[in-house]
Short mmCIF file of C-alpha atoms in Angstrom, two decimals:
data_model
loop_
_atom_site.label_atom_id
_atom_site.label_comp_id
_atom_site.label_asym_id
_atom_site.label_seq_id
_atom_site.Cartn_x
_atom_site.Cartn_y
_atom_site.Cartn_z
CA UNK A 1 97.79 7.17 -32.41
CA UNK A 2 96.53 10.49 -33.82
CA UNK A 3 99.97 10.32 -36.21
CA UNK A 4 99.39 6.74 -37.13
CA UNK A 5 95.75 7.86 -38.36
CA UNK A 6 97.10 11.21 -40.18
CA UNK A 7 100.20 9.43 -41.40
CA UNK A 8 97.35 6.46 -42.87
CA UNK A 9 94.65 9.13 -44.01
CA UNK A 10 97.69 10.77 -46.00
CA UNK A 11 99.17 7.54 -47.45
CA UNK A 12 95.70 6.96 -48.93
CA UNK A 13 94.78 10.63 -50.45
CA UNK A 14 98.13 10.37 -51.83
CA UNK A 15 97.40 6.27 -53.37
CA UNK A 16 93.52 7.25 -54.43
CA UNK A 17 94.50 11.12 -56.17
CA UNK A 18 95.48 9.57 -59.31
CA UNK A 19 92.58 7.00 -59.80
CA UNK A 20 90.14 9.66 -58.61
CA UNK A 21 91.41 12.23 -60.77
CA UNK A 22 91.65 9.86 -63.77
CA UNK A 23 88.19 9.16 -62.54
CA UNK A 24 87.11 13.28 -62.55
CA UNK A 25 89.08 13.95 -65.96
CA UNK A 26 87.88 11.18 -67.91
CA UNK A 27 84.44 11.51 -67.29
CA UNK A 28 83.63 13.59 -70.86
CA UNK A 29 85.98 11.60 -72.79
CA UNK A 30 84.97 11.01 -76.15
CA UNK A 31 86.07 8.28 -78.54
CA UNK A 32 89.70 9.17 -80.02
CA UNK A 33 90.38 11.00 -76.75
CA UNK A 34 93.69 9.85 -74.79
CA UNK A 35 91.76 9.62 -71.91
CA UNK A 36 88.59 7.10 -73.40
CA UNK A 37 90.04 3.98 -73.12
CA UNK A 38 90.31 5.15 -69.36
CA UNK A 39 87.00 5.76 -69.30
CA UNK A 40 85.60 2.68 -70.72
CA UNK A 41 88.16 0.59 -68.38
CA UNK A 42 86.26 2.76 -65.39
CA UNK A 43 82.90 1.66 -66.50
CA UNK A 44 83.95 -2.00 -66.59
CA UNK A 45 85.17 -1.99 -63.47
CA UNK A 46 82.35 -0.58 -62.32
CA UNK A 47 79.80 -2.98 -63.94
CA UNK A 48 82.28 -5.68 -62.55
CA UNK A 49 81.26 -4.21 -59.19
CA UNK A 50 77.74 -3.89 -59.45
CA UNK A 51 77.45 -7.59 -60.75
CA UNK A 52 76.44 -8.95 -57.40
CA UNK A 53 72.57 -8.00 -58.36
CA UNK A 54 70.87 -8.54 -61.81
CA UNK A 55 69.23 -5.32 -61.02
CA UNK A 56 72.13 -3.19 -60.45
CA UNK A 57 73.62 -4.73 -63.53
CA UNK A 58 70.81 -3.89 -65.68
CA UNK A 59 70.74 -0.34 -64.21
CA UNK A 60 74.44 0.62 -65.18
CA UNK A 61 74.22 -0.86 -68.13
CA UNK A 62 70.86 1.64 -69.33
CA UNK A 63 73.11 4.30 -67.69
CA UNK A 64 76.10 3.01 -69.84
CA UNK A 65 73.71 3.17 -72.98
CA UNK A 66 72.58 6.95 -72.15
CA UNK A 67 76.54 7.48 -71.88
CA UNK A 68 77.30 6.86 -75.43
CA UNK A 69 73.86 8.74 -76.57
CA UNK A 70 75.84 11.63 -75.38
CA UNK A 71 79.17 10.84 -76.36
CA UNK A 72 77.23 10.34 -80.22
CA UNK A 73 75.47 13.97 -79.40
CA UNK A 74 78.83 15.32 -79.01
CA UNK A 75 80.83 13.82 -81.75
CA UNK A 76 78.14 14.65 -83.73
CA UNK A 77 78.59 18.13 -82.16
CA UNK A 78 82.02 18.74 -82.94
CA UNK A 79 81.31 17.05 -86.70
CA UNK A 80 83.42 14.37 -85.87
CA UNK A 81 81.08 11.94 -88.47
CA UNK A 82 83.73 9.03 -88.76
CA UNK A 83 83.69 8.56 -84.58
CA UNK A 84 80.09 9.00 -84.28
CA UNK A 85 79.44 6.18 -86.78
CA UNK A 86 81.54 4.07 -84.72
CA UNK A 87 79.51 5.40 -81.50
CA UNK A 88 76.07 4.88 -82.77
CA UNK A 89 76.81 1.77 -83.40
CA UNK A 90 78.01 1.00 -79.82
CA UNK A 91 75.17 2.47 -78.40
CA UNK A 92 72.70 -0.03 -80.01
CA UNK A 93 74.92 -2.45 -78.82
CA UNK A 94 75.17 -0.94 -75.56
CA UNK A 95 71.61 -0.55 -75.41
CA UNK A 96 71.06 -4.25 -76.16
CA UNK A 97 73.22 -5.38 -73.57
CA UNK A 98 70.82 -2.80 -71.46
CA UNK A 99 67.70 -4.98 -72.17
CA UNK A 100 69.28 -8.36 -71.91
CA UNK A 101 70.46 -7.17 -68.52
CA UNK A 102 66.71 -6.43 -67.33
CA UNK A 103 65.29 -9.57 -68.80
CA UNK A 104 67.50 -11.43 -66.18
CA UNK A 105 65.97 -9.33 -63.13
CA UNK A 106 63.79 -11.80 -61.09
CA UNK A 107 61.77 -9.28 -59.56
CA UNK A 108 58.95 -8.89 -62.25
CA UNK A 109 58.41 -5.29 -60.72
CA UNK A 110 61.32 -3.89 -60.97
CA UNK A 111 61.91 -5.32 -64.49
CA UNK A 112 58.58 -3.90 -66.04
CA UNK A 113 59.59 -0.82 -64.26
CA UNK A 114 63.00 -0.82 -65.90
CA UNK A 115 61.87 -2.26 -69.65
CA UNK A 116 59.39 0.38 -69.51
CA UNK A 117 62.25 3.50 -68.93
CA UNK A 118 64.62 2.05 -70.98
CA UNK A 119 61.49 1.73 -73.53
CA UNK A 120 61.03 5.98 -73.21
CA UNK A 121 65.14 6.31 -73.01
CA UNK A 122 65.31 4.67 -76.75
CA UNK A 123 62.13 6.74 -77.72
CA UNK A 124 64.24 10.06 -76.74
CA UNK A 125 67.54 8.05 -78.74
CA UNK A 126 65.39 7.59 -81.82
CA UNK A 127 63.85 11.12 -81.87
CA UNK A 128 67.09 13.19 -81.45
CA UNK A 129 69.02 10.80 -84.26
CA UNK A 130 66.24 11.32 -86.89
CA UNK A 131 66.72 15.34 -85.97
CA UNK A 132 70.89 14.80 -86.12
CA UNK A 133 70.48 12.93 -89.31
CA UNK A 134 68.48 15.96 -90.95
CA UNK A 135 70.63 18.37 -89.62
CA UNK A 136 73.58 16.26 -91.00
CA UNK A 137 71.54 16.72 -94.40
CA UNK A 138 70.91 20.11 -94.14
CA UNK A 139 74.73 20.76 -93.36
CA UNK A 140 76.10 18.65 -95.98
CA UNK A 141 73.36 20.51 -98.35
CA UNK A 142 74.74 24.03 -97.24
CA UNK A 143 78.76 23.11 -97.66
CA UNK A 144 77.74 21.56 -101.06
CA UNK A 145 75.36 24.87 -102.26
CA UNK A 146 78.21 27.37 -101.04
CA UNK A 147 81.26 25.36 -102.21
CA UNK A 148 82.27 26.40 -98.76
CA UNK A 149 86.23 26.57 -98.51
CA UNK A 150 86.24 27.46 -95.10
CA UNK A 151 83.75 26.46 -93.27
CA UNK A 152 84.33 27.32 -90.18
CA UNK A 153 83.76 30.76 -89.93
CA UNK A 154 80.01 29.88 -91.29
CA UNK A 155 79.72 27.06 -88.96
CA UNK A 156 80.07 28.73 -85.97
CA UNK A 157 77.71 30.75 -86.77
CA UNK A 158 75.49 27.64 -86.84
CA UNK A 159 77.16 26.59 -83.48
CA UNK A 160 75.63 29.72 -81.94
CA UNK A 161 72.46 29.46 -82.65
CA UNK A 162 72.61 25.68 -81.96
CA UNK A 163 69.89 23.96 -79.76
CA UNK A 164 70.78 23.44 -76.05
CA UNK A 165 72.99 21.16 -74.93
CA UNK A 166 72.59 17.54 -75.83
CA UNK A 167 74.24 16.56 -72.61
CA UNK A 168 71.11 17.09 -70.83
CA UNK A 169 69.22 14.60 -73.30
CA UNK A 170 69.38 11.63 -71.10
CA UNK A 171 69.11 11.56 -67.43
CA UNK A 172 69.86 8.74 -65.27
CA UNK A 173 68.30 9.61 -61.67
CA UNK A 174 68.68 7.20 -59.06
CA UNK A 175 66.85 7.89 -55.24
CA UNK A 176 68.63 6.40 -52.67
CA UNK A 177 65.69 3.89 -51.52
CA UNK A 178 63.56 3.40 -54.69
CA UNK A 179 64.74 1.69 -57.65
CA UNK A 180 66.64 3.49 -59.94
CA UNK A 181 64.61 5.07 -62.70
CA UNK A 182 65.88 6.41 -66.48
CA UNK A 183 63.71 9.37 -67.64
CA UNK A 184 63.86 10.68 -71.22
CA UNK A 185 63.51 14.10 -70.85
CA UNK A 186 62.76 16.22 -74.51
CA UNK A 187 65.75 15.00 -75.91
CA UNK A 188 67.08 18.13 -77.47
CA UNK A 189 69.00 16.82 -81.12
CA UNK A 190 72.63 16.37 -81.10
CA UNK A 191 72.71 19.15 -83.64
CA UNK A 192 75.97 18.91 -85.45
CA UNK A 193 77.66 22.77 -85.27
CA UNK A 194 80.11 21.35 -88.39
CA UNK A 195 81.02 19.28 -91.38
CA UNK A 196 84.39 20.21 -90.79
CA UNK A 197 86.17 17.39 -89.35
CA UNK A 198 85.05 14.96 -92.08
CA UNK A 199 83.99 14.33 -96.02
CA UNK A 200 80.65 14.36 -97.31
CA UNK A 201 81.23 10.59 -97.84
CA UNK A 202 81.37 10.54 -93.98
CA UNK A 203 78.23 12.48 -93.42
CA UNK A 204 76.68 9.93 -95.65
CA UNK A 205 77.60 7.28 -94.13
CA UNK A 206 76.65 8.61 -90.59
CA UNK A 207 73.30 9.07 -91.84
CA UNK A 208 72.94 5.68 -93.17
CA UNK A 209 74.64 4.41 -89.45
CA UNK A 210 71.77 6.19 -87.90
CA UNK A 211 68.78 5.19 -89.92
CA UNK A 212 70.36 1.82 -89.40
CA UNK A 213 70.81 1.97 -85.65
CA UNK A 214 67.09 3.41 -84.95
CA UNK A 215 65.58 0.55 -87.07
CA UNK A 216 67.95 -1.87 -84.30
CA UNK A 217 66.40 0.48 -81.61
CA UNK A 218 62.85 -0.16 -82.98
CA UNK A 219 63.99 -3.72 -82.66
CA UNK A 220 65.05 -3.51 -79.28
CA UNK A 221 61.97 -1.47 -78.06
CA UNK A 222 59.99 -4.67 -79.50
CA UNK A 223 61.73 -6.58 -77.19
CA UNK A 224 61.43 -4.53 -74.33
CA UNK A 225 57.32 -4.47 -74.84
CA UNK A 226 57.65 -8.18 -74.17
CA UNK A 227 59.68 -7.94 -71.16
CA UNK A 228 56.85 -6.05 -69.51
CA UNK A 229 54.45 -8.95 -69.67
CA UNK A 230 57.47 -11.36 -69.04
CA UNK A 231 56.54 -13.99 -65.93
CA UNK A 232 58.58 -13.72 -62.71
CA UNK A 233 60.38 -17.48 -63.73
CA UNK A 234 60.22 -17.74 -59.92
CA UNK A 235 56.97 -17.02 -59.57
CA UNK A 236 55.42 -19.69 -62.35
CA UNK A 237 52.73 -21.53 -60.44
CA UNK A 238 52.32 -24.34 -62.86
CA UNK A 239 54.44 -26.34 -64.97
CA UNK A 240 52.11 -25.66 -68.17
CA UNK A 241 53.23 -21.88 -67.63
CA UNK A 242 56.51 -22.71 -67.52
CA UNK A 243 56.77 -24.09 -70.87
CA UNK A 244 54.98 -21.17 -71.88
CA UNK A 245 57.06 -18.81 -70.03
CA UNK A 246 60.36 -20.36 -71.67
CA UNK A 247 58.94 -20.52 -74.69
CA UNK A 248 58.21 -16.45 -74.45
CA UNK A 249 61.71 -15.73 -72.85
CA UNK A 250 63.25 -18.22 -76.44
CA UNK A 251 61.02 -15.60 -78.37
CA UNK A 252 62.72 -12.70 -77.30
CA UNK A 253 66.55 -14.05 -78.07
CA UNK A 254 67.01 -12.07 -81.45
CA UNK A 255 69.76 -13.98 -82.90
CA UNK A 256 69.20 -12.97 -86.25
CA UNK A 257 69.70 -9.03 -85.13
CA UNK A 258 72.97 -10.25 -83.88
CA UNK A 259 73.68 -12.04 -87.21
CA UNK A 260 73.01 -8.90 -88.85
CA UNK A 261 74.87 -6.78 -86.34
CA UNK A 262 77.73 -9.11 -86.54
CA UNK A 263 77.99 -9.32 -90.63
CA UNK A 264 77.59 -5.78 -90.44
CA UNK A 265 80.22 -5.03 -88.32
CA UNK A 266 82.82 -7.06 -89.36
CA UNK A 267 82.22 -5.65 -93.06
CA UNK A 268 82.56 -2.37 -92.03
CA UNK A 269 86.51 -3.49 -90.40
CA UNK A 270 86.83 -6.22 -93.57
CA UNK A 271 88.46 -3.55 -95.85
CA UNK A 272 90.74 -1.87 -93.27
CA UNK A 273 93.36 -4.33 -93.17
CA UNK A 274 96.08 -4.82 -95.96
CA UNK B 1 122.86 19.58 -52.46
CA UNK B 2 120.10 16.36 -51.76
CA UNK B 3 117.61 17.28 -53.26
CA UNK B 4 119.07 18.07 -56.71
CA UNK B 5 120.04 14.97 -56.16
CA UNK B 6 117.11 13.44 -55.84
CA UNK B 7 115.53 16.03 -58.75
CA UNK B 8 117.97 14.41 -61.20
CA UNK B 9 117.02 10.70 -61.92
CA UNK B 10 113.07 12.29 -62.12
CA UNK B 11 114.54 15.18 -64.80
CA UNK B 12 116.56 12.54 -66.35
CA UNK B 13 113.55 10.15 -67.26
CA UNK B 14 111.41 13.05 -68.19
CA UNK B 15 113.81 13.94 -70.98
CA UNK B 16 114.96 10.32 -71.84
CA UNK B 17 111.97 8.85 -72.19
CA UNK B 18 110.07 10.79 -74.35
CA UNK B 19 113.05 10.72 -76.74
CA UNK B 20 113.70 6.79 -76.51
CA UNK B 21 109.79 6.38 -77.42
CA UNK B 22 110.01 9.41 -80.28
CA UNK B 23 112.98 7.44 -81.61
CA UNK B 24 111.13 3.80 -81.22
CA UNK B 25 108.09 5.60 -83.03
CA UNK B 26 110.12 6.92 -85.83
CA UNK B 27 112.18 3.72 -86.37
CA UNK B 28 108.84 1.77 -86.53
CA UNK B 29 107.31 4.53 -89.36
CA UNK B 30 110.17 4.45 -91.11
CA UNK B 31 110.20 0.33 -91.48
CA UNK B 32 106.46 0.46 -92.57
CA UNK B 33 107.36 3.41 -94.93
CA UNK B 34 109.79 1.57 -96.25
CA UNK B 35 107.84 -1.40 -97.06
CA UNK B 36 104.43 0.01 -97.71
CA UNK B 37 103.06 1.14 -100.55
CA UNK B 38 100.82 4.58 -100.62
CA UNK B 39 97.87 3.04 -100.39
CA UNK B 40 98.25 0.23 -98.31
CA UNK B 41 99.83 3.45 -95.80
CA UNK B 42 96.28 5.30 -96.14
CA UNK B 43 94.63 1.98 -94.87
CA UNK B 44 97.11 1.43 -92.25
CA UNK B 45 96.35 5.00 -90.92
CA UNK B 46 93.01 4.56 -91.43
CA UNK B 47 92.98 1.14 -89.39
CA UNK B 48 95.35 2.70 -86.55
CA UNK B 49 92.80 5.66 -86.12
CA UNK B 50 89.60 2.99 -85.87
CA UNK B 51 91.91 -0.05 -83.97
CA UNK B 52 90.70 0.85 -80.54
CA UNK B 53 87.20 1.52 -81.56
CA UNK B 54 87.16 -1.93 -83.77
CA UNK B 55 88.08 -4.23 -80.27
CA UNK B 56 85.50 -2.37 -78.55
CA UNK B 57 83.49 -3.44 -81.01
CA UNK B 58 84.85 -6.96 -81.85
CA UNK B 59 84.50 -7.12 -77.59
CA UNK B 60 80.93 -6.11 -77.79
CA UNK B 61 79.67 -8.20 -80.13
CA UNK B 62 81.31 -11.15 -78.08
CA UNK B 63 79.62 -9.88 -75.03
CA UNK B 64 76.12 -9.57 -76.84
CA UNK B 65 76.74 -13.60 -78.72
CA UNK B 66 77.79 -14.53 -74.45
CA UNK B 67 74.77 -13.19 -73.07
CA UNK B 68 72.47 -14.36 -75.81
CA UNK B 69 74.56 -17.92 -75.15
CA UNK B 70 73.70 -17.89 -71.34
CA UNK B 71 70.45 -16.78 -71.60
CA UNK B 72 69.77 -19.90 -74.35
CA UNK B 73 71.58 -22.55 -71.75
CA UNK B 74 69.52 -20.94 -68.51
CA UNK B 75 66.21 -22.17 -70.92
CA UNK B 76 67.97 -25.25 -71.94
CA UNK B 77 68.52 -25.85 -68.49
CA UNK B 78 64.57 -25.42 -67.36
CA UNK B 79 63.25 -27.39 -69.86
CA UNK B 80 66.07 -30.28 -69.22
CA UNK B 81 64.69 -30.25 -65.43
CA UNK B 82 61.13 -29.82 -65.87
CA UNK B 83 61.59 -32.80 -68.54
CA UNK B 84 63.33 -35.28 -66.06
CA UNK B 85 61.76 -34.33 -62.97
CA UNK B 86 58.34 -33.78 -63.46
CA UNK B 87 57.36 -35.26 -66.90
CA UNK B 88 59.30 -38.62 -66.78
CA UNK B 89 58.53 -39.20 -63.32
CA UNK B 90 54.57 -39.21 -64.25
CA UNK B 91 55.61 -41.50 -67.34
CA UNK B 92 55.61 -38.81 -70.02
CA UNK B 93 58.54 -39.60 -72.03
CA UNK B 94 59.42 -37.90 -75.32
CA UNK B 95 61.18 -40.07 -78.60
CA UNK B 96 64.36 -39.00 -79.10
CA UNK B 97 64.53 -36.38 -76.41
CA UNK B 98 68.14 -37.69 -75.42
CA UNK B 99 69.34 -37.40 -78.86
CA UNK B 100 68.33 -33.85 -79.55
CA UNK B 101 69.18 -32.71 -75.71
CA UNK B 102 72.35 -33.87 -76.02
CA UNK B 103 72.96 -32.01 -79.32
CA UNK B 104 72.07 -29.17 -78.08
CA UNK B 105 73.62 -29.54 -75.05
CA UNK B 106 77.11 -30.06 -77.06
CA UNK B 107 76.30 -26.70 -79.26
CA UNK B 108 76.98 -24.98 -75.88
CA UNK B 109 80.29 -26.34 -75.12
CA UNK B 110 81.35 -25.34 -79.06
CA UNK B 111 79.78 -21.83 -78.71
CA UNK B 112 81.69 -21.20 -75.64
CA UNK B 113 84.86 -22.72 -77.32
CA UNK B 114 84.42 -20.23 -80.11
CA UNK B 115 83.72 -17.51 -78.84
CA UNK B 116 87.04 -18.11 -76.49
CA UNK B 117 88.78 -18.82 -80.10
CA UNK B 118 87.43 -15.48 -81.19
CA UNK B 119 88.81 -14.01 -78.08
CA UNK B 120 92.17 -14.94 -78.74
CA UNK B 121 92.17 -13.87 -82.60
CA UNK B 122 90.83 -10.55 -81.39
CA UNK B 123 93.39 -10.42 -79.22
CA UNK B 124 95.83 -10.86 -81.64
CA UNK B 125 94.52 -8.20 -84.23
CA UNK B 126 96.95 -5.07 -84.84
CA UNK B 127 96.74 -3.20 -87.38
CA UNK B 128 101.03 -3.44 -87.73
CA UNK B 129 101.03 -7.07 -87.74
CA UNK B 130 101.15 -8.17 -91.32
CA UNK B 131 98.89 -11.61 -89.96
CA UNK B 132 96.09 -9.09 -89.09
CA UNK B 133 93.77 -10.05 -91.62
CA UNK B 134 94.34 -14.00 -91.00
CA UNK B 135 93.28 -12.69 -86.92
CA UNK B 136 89.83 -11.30 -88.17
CA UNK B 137 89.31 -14.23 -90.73
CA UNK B 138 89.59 -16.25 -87.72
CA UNK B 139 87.51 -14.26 -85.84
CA UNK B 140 84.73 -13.93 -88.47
CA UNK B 141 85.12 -17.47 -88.60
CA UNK B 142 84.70 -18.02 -85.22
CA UNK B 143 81.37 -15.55 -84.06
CA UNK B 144 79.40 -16.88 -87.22
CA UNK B 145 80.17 -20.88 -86.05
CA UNK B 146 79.21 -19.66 -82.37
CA UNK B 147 75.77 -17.44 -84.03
CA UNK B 148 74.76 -20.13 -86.41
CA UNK B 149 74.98 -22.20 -83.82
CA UNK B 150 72.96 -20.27 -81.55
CA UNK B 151 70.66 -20.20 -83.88
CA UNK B 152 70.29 -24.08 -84.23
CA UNK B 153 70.07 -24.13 -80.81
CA UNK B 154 67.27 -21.58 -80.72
CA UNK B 155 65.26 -23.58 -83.15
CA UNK B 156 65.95 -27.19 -81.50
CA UNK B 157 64.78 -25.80 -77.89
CA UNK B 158 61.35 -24.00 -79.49
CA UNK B 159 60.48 -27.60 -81.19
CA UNK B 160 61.63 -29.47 -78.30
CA UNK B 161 59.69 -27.42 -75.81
CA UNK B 162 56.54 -27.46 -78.33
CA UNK B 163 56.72 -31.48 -78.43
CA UNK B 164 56.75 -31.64 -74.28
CA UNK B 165 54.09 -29.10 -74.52
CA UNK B 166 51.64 -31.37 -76.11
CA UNK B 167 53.30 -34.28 -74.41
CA UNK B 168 52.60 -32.29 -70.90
CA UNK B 169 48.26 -32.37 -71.97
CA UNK B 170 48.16 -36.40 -72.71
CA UNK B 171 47.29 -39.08 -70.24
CA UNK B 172 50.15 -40.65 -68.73
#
């Protein structure tokens, strides 16, 4: 019997090491990494997973949208500009999908609760963008004034004295009983160490993606105000509140940000292909 | 003796493989160099370094139009119930309320239909397939039907529910 059980236990170390590992290594992949796409396929099976509950849905999906905060922090980081365009971008939309996920939690408690982190999470966002985007500037500024060559010998010298690391900018703490709660902590800047890995073209263009995705963010934590003072739909009392209550939840579908979003989006891809 | 044996096939395909997909790889470059110009290279290197990041993309923003689809039908829904079982059955009726419900209720069935269209042109989209661009046209095509639709459907629902507002204070 003992065998049977050793011979099974070992069977399945042997079945789950690669998944795990995959699991382990992947885990600070960054866009244009082999091991991304792994990532990414983790996290939807994950959400897939945690779909039984609107609530547990909603929370993966904030902790999704702190994910690619840091994965912009970094790219921004390592002054790969062209991939953290691409990043920002997903983590509005991430961050979106974040808030549409709470507005479908019945439990009016737990949703204000949620809206109200995610609400300090995109605060934090916002904040350490606007500080990227002038340290983007400053960089850009410096390269341009020196007619820098090679930069990296100067850059790391920026790199040293850089600010702490930005993967501590978003925390997603969960207790084991209470609901899970986001905090923003002080949101140290993804402070780009180089310009290095793209053009100045690039660097524009990031800073243009980021003033665009905090003005989306702004947007979203608009919505997220609302979802606060959202009724429970299953605790409406009256029918004349229901009305009002759809007409509240209609409110807060912002199809013209997805219009935007969308035109946006596909303009930026419109010019790639021959 | 056995276990060089069983070594072999495993030090075979490490050496064999990586050469049959070096020489696939090379083959395929050296078709597109062939037939490419400079420039149309430079975007096709561009668009290979962004393809993975553009589906994520293309995938989110179908995710975002679903939910925002869903979330428009779970209203639709509401206001269809509240208007046939508690309005109707205290002789409330609305003018035209079948007409515009219906509409509405068809807008779903396209949105869903496009977005699944979209789906499959996304699909579809490499940057080495020379019908790429024809896949995002259709695409493009697809999401602003399913949005601008969304949007009708947005504005029907807010009038609608507005009209059985006011119908909701008269006397029956």
């Amino acid at each position: 019997m003992l065998k049977i059980l050793t011979s099974a236990v070992l069977i399945l170390s042997i079945l789950l090491f690669p998944p795990a590992t995959l699991a382990f290594v992947s885990q600070d992949a960054l866009p244009g990494d082999s091991l991304y796409p792994v990532k990414r396929k983790l996290e939807d099976a994950v959400l897939l997973f945690a779909s039984i509950t609107p609530s547990t849905k909603a929370w993966f999906a904030v902790a999704y949208s702190g994910r690619r905060y840091k994965e912009t922090a970094s790219l921004i980081n390592k002054g790969k500009n062209s991939d953290a365009i691409l990043t920002v971008k997903e983590l509005v939309f991430q961050t979106d999908i974040a808030a549409e996920e709470i507005k479908k939690i019945g439990n009016s408690n737990q949703r204000a609760s949620l809206a109200s982190n995610l609400k300090q999470t995109i605060e934090g966002y916002s904040k350490g963008l606007e500080e990227s985007k002038k340290q983007v500037g400053i960089q850009v500024a410096l390269a341009k004034d020196n007619n820098l060559t090679d930069g990296e010998e100067t850059f790391d010298e920026i790199d040293n004295a850089a600010s702490p690391s930005p993967s501590s900018s978003a925390k997603v703490t969960a207790s084991p009983r209470a609901s899970p709660t986001l905090k923003a902590t002080n949101t140290p800047s993804p402070t780009p160490a180089t310009t290095g890995g793209g053009t100045q073209s690039d660097a524009q263009d990031l800073q243009d993606a980021i003033d665009d995705a905090r003005a989306d963010l702004e947007g979203i934590q608009d919505d997220l105000d609302q979802i606060g003072d959202l009724p429970n739909p299953e605790d409406v009392s009256s029918d004349s509140s229901l009305i009002d209550s759809l007409l509240i939840d209609l409110g807060n579908i912002d199809i013209n940000g997805l219009d935007s979003t969308l035109n946006s989006t596909l303009n930026k891809y419109n010019s790639l292909f021959l | 003796m056995n276990k060089t044996l069983l070594l072999l096939p495993l030090i075979l395909a490490l050496f064999i493989f990586p050469n049959i997909v070096f020489a696939q790889t090379a083959a395929e470059i050296n078709k597109l160099r062939s037939t490419l110009s400079t420039t149309e290279q430079s975007k096709l290197r561009n668009c290979l370094s962004l393809e993975s990041q553009m589906k994520t993309d293309l995938s989110n923003l179908m995710v975002l139009t679903g939910t925002m689809a869903v979330n428009l039908e779970t209203i639709y829904t509401k206001t269809e119930s509240y208007y046939r079982n508690t309005l109707t059955t205290q002789n409330k009726t609305l003018p035209g309320y079948d007409n515009t419900s219906s509409s509405i209720s068809q807008n779903f069935n396209t949105i869903r239909e496009s977005i699944n269209r979209s789906r499959e042109a996304s699909n579809k989209i490499s940057c080495t397939s020379r019908e790429a661009k024809n896949y995002f046209q259709e695409y493009r095509t697809n999401m602003g039907l399913a949005v601008s639709l969304l949007k009708q459907s947005k504005e029907e629902l807010t009038q609608l529910l507005l009209k059985l507002k006011d119908l909701e204070t008269l006397n029956p």
